[in-house]
PDB file of C-alpha atoms and ligand atoms in Angstrom:
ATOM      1  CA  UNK A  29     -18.741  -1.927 -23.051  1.00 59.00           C
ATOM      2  CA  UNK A  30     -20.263  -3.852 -19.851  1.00 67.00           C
ATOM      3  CA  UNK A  31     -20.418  -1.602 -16.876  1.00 81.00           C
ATOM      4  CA  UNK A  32     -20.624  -4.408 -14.326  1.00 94.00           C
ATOM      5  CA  UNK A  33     -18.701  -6.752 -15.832  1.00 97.00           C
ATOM      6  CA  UNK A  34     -18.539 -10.625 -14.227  1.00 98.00           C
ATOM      7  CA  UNK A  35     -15.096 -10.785 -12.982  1.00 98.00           C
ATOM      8  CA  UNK A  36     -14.654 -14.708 -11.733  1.00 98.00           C
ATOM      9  CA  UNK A  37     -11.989 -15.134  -9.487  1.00 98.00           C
ATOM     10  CA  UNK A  38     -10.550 -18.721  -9.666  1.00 98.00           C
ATOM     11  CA  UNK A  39     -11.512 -20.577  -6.540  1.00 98.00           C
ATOM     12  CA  UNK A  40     -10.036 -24.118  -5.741  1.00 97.00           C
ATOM     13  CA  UNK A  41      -7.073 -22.664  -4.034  1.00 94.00           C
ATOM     14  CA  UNK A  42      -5.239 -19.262  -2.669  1.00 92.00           C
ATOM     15  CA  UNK A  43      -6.635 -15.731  -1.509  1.00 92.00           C
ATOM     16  CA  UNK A  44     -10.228 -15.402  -3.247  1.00 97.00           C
ATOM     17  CA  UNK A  45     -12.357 -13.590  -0.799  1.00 96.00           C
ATOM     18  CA  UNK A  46      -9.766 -10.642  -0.528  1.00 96.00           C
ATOM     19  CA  UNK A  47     -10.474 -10.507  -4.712  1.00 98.00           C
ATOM     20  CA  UNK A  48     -14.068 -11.017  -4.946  1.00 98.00           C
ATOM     21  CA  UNK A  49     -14.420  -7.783  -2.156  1.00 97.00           C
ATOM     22  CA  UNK A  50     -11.924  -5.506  -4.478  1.00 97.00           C
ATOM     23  CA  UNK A  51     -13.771  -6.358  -7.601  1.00 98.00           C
ATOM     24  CA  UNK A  52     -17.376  -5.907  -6.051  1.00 97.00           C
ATOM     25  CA  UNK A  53     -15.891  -2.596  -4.291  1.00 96.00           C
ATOM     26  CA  UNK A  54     -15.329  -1.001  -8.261  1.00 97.00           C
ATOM     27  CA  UNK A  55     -18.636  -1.929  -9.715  1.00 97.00           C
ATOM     28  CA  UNK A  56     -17.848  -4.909 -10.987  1.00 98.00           C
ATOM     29  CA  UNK A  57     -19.972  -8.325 -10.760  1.00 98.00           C
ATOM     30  CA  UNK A  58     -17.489 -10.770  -8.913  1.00 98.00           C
ATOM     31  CA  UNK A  59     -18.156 -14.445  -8.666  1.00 98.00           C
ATOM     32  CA  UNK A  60     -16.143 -17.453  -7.214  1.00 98.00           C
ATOM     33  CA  UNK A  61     -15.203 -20.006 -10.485  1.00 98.00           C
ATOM     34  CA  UNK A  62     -15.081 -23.586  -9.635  1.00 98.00           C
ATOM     35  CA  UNK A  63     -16.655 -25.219 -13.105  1.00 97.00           C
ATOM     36  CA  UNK A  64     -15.879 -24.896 -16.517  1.00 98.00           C
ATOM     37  CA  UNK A  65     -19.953 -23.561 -16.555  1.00 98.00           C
ATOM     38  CA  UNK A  66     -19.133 -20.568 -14.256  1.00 98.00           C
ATOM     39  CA  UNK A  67     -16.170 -19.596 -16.627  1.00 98.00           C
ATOM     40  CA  UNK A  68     -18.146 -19.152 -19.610  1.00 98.00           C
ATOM     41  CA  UNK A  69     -20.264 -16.595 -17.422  1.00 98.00           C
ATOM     42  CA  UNK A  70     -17.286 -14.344 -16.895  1.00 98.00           C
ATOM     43  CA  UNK A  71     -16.221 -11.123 -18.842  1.00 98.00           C
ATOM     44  CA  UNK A  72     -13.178 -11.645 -16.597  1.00 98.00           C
ATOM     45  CA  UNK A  73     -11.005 -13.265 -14.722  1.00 98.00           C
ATOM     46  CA  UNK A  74      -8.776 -12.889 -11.532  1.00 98.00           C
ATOM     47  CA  UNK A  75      -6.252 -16.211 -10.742  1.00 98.00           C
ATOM     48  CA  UNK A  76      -5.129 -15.719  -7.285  1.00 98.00           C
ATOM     49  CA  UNK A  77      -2.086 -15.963  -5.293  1.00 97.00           C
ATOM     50  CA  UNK A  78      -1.898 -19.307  -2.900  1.00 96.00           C
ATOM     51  CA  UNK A  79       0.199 -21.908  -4.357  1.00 96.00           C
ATOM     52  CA  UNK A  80       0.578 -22.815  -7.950  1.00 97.00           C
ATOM     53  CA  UNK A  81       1.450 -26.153  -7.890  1.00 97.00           C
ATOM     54  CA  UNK A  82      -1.182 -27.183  -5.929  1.00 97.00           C
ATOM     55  CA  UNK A  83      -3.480 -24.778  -7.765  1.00 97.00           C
ATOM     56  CA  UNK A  84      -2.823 -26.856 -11.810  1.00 97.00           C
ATOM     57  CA  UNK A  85      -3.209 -30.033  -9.943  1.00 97.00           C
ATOM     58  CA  UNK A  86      -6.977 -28.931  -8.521  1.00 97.00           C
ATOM     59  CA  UNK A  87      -7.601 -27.179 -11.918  1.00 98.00           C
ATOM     60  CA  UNK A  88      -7.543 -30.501 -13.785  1.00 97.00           C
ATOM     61  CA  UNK A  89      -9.166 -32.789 -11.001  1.00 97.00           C
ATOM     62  CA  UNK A  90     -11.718 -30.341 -11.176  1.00 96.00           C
ATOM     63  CA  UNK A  91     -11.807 -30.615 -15.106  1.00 97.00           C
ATOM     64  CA  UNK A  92     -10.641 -26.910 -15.355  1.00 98.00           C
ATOM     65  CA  UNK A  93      -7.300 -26.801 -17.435  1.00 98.00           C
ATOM     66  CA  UNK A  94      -8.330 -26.806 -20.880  1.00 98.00           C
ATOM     67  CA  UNK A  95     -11.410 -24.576 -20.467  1.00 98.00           C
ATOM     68  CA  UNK A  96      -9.140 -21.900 -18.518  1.00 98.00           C
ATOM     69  CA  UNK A  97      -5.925 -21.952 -21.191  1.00 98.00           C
ATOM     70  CA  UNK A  98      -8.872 -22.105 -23.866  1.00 98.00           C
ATOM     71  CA  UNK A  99     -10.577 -19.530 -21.931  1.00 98.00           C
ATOM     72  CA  UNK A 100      -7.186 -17.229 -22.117  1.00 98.00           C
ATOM     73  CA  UNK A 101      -6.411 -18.000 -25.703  1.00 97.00           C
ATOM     74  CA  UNK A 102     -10.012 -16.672 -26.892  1.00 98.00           C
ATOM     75  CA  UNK A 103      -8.679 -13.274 -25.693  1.00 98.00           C
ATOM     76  CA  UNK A 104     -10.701 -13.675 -21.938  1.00 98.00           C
ATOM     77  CA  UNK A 105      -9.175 -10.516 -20.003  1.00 98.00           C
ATOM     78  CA  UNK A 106      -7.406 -12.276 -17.299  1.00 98.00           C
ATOM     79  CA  UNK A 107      -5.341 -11.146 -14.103  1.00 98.00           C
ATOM     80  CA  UNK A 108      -2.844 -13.403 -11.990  1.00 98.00           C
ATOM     81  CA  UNK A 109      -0.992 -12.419  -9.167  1.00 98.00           C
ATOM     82  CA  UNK A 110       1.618 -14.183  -7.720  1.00 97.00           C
ATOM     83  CA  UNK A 111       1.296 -17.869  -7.913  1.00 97.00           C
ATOM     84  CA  UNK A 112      -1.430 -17.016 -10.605  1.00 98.00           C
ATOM     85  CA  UNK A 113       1.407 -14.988 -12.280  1.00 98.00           C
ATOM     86  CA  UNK A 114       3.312 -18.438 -12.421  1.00 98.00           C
ATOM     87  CA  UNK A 115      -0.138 -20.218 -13.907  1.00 98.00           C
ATOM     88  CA  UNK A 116      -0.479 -18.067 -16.627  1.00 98.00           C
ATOM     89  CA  UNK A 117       3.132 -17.726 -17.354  1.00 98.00           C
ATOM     90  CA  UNK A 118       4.248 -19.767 -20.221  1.00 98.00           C
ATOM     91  CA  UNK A 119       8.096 -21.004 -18.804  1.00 98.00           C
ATOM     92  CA  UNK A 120       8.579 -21.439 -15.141  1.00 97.00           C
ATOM     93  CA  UNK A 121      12.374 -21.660 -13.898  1.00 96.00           C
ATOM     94  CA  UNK A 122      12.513 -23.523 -10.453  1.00 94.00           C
ATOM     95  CA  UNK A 123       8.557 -24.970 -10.801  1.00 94.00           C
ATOM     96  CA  UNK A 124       8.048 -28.303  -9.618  1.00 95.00           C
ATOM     97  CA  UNK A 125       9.105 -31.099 -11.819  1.00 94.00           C
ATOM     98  CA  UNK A 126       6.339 -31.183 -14.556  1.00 93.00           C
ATOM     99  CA  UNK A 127       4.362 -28.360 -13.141  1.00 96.00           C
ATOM    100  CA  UNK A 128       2.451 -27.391 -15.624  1.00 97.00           C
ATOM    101  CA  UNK A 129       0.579 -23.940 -16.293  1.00 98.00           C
ATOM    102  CA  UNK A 130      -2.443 -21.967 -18.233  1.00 98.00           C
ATOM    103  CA  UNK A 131       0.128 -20.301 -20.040  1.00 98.00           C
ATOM    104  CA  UNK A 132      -0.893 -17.460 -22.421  1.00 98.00           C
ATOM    105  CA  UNK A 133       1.198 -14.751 -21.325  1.00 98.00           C
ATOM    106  CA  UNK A 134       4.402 -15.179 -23.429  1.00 98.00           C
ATOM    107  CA  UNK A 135       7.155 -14.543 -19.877  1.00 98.00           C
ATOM    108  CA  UNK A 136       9.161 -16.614 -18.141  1.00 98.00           C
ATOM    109  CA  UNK A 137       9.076 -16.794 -14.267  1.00 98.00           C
ATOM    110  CA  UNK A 138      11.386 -17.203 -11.692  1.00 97.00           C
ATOM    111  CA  UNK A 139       8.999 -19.401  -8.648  1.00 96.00           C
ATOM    112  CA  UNK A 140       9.783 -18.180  -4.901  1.00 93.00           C
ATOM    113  CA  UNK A 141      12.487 -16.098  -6.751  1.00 93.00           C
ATOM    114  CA  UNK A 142      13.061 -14.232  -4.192  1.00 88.00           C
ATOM    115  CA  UNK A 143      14.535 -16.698  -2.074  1.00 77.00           C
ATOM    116  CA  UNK A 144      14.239 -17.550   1.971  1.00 65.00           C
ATOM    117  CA  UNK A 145      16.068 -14.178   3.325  1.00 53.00           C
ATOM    118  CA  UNK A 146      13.720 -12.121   1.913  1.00 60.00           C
ATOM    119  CA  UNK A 147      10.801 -14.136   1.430  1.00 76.00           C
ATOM    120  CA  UNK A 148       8.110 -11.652   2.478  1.00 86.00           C
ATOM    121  CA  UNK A 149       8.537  -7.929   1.717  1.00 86.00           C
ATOM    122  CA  UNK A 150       6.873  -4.737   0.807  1.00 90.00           C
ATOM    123  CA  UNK A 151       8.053  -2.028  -1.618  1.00 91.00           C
ATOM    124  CA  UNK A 152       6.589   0.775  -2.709  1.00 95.00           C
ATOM    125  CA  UNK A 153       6.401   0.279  -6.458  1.00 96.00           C
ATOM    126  CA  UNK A 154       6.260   2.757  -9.529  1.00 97.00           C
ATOM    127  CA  UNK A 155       3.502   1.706 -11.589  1.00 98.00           C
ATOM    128  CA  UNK A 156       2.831   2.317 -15.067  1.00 98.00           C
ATOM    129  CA  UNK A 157      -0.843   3.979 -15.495  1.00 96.00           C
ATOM    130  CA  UNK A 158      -0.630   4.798 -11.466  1.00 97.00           C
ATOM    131  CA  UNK A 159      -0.344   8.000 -10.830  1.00 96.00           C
ATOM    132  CA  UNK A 160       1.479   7.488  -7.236  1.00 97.00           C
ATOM    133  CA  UNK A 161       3.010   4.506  -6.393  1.00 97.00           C
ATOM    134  CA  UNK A 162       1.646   1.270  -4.785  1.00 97.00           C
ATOM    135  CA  UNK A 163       2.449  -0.238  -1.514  1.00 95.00           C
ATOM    136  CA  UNK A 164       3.247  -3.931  -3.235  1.00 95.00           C
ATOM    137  CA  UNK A 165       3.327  -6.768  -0.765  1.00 94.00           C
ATOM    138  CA  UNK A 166       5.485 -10.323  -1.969  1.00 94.00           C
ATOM    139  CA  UNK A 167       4.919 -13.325  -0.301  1.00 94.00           C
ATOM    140  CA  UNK A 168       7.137 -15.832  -1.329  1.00 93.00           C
ATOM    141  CA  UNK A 169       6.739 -14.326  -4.785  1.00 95.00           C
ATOM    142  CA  UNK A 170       7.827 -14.997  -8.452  1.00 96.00           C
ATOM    143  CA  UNK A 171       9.554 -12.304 -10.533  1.00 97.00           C
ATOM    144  CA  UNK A 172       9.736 -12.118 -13.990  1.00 98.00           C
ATOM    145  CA  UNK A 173      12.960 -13.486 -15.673  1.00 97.00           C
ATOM    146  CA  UNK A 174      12.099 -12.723 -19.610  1.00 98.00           C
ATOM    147  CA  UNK A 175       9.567 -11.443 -21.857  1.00 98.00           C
ATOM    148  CA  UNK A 176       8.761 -11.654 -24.856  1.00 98.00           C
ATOM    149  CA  UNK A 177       8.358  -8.317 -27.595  1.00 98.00           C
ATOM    150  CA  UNK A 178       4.540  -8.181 -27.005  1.00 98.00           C
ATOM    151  CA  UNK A 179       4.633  -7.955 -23.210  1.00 98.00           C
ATOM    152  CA  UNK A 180       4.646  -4.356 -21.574  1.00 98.00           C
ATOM    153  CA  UNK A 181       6.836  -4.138 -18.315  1.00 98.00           C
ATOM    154  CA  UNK A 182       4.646  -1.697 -15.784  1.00 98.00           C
ATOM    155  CA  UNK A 183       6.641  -2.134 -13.010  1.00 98.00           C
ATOM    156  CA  UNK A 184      10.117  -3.261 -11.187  1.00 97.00           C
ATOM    157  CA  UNK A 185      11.292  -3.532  -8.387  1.00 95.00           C
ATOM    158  CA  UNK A 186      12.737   0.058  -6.501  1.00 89.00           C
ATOM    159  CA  UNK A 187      15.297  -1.086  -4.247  1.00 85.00           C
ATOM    160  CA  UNK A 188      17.526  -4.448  -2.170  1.00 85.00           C
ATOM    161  CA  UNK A 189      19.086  -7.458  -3.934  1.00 85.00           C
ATOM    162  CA  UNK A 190      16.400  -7.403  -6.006  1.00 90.00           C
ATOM    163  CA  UNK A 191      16.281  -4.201  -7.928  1.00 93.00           C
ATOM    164  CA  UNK A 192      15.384  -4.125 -11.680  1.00 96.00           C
ATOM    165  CA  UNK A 193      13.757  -7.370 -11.097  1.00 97.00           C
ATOM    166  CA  UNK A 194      10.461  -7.036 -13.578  1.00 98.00           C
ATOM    167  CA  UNK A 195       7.288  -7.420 -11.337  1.00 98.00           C
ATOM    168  CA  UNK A 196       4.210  -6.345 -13.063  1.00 98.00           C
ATOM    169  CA  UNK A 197       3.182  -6.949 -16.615  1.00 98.00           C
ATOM    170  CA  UNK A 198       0.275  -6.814 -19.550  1.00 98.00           C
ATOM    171  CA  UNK A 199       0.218  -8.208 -22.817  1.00 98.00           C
ATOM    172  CA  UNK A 200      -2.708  -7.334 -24.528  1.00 98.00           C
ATOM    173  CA  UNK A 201      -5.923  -8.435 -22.544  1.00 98.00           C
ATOM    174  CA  UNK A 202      -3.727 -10.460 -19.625  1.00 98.00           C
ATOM    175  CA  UNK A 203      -1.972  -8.785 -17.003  1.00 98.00           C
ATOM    176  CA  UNK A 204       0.105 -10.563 -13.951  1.00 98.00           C
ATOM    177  CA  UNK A 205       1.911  -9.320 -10.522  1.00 98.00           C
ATOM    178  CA  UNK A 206       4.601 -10.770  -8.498  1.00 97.00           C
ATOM    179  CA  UNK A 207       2.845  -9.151  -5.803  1.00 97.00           C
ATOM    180  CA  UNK A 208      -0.540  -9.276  -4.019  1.00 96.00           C
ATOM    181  CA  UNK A 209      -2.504  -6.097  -4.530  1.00 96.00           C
ATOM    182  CA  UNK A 210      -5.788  -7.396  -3.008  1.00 94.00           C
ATOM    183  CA  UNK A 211      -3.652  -6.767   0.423  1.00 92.00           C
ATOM    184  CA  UNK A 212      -4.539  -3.869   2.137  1.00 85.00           C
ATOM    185  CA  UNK A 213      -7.012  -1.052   0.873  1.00 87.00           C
ATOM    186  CA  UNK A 214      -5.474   0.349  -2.380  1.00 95.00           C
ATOM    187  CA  UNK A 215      -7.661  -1.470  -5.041  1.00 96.00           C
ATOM    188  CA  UNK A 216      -5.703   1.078  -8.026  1.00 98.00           C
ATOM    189  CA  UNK A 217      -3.899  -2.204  -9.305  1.00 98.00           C
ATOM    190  CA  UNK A 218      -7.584  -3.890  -9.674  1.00 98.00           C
ATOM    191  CA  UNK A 219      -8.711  -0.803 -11.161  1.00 98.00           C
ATOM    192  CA  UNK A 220      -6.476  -1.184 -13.875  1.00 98.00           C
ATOM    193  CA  UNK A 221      -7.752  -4.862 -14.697  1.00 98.00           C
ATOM    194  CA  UNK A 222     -11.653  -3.582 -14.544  1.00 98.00           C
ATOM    195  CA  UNK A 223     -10.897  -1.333 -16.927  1.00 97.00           C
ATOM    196  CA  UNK A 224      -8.876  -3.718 -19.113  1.00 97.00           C
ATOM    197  CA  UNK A 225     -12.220  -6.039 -19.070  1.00 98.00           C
ATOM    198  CA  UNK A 226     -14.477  -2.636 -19.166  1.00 96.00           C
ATOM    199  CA  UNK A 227     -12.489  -2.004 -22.721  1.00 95.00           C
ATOM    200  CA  UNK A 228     -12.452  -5.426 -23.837  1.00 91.00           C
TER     201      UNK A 228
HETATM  202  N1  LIG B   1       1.894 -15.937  -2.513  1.00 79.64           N
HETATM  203  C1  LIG B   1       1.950 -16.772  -3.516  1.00 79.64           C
HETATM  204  O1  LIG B   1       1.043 -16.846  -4.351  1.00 79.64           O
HETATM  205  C2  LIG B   1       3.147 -17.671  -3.530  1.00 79.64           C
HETATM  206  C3  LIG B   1       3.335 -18.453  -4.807  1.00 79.64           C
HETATM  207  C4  LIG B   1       4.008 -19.769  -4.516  1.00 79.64           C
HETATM  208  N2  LIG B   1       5.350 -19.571  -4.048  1.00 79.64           N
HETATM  209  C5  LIG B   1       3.962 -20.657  -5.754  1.00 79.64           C
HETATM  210  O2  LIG B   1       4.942 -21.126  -6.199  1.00 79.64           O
HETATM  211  O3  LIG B   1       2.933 -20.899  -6.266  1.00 79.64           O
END
């Protein structure tokens, strides 16, 4: 077990300073990953919200693709939330045409499922391991439209339109929101991913 683990957070595109402060905050050793080099220094690994299409097309202009889905298929504990959800998802309904992805986590996602009434919200989520719930904030978020046998749902959403809709997930060593918990000052949701490395 490595108490301060080296969490990278995947830094071409997206929300990464709002990460790197959560992760430093419980213990861990965060670092911004921009080279294949700086991802084989990591115990971890956070892939951010910001916007997924233009996230794959920086990951492989900045040689990054294979490393990361090789990266994630050695077992690398890894945690994307929202459009990070969509790169590690294997399927994406409504992606761009071609848009590829990490993949790894066997779901399918539903990109800016949420549609353009209700394109930012916040619910206050149930999830699984949490002993209260968590103050979850979508932006233009995907949801989770099927997974496979060896994927655990922790949480859906409460309430509205979207209700039932599957929004947080692990399977084994990789976890993924729909929403963005390094909002705001509840890190719980990080917690849960610095333990996941922690136990790795
Ligand atoms: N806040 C987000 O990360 C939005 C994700 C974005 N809609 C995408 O498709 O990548």
């Amino acid at each position: 077990m490595v108490s301060q683990p080296v969490i990278g957070v995947l830094a071409l595109q997206g929300d990464v300073r709002e990460h790197l402060t959560a992760l430093r905050s419980l213990g861990a050793d965060p670092i911004s990953v921009r080279r294949p080099a700086e991802l084989a220094a990591c115990d971890g690994l956070v892939v951010p919200g910001g916007e997924s299409t233009t996230m794959v097309k920086l990951a492989r202009i900045f040689e990054l693709l294979e490393p990361l889905r090789e990266a994630v298929r050695g077992g690398l504990p890894t945690f994307g939330t929202c459009a990070g959800m969509i790169m590690l998802a294997d399927r994406i309904e409504d992606g761009a045409v071609g848009q590829e992805t990490i993949g790894g986590l066997h779901i399918t996602v539903r990109r800016n499922a949420f549609g353009r009434q209700v394109d930012s919200f916040e619910d206050d989520l149930e999830v699984d391991g949490l002993a209260a719930p968590v103050r979850a904030v979508f932006i233009r978020a995907p949801w989770v439209e099927a997974v496979a046998d060896d994927v655990d749902v922790l949480a859906r959403v409460a309430v509205g339109p979207a209700a039932g809709r599957i929004v947080a997930v692990r399977q084994g060593p990789l976890m993924a929101t729909s929403f963005h918990p390094e909002v705001g000052s509840d890190d719980r949701v990080h917690g849960m991913f610095v333990d996941l490395v922690r136990s790795a």
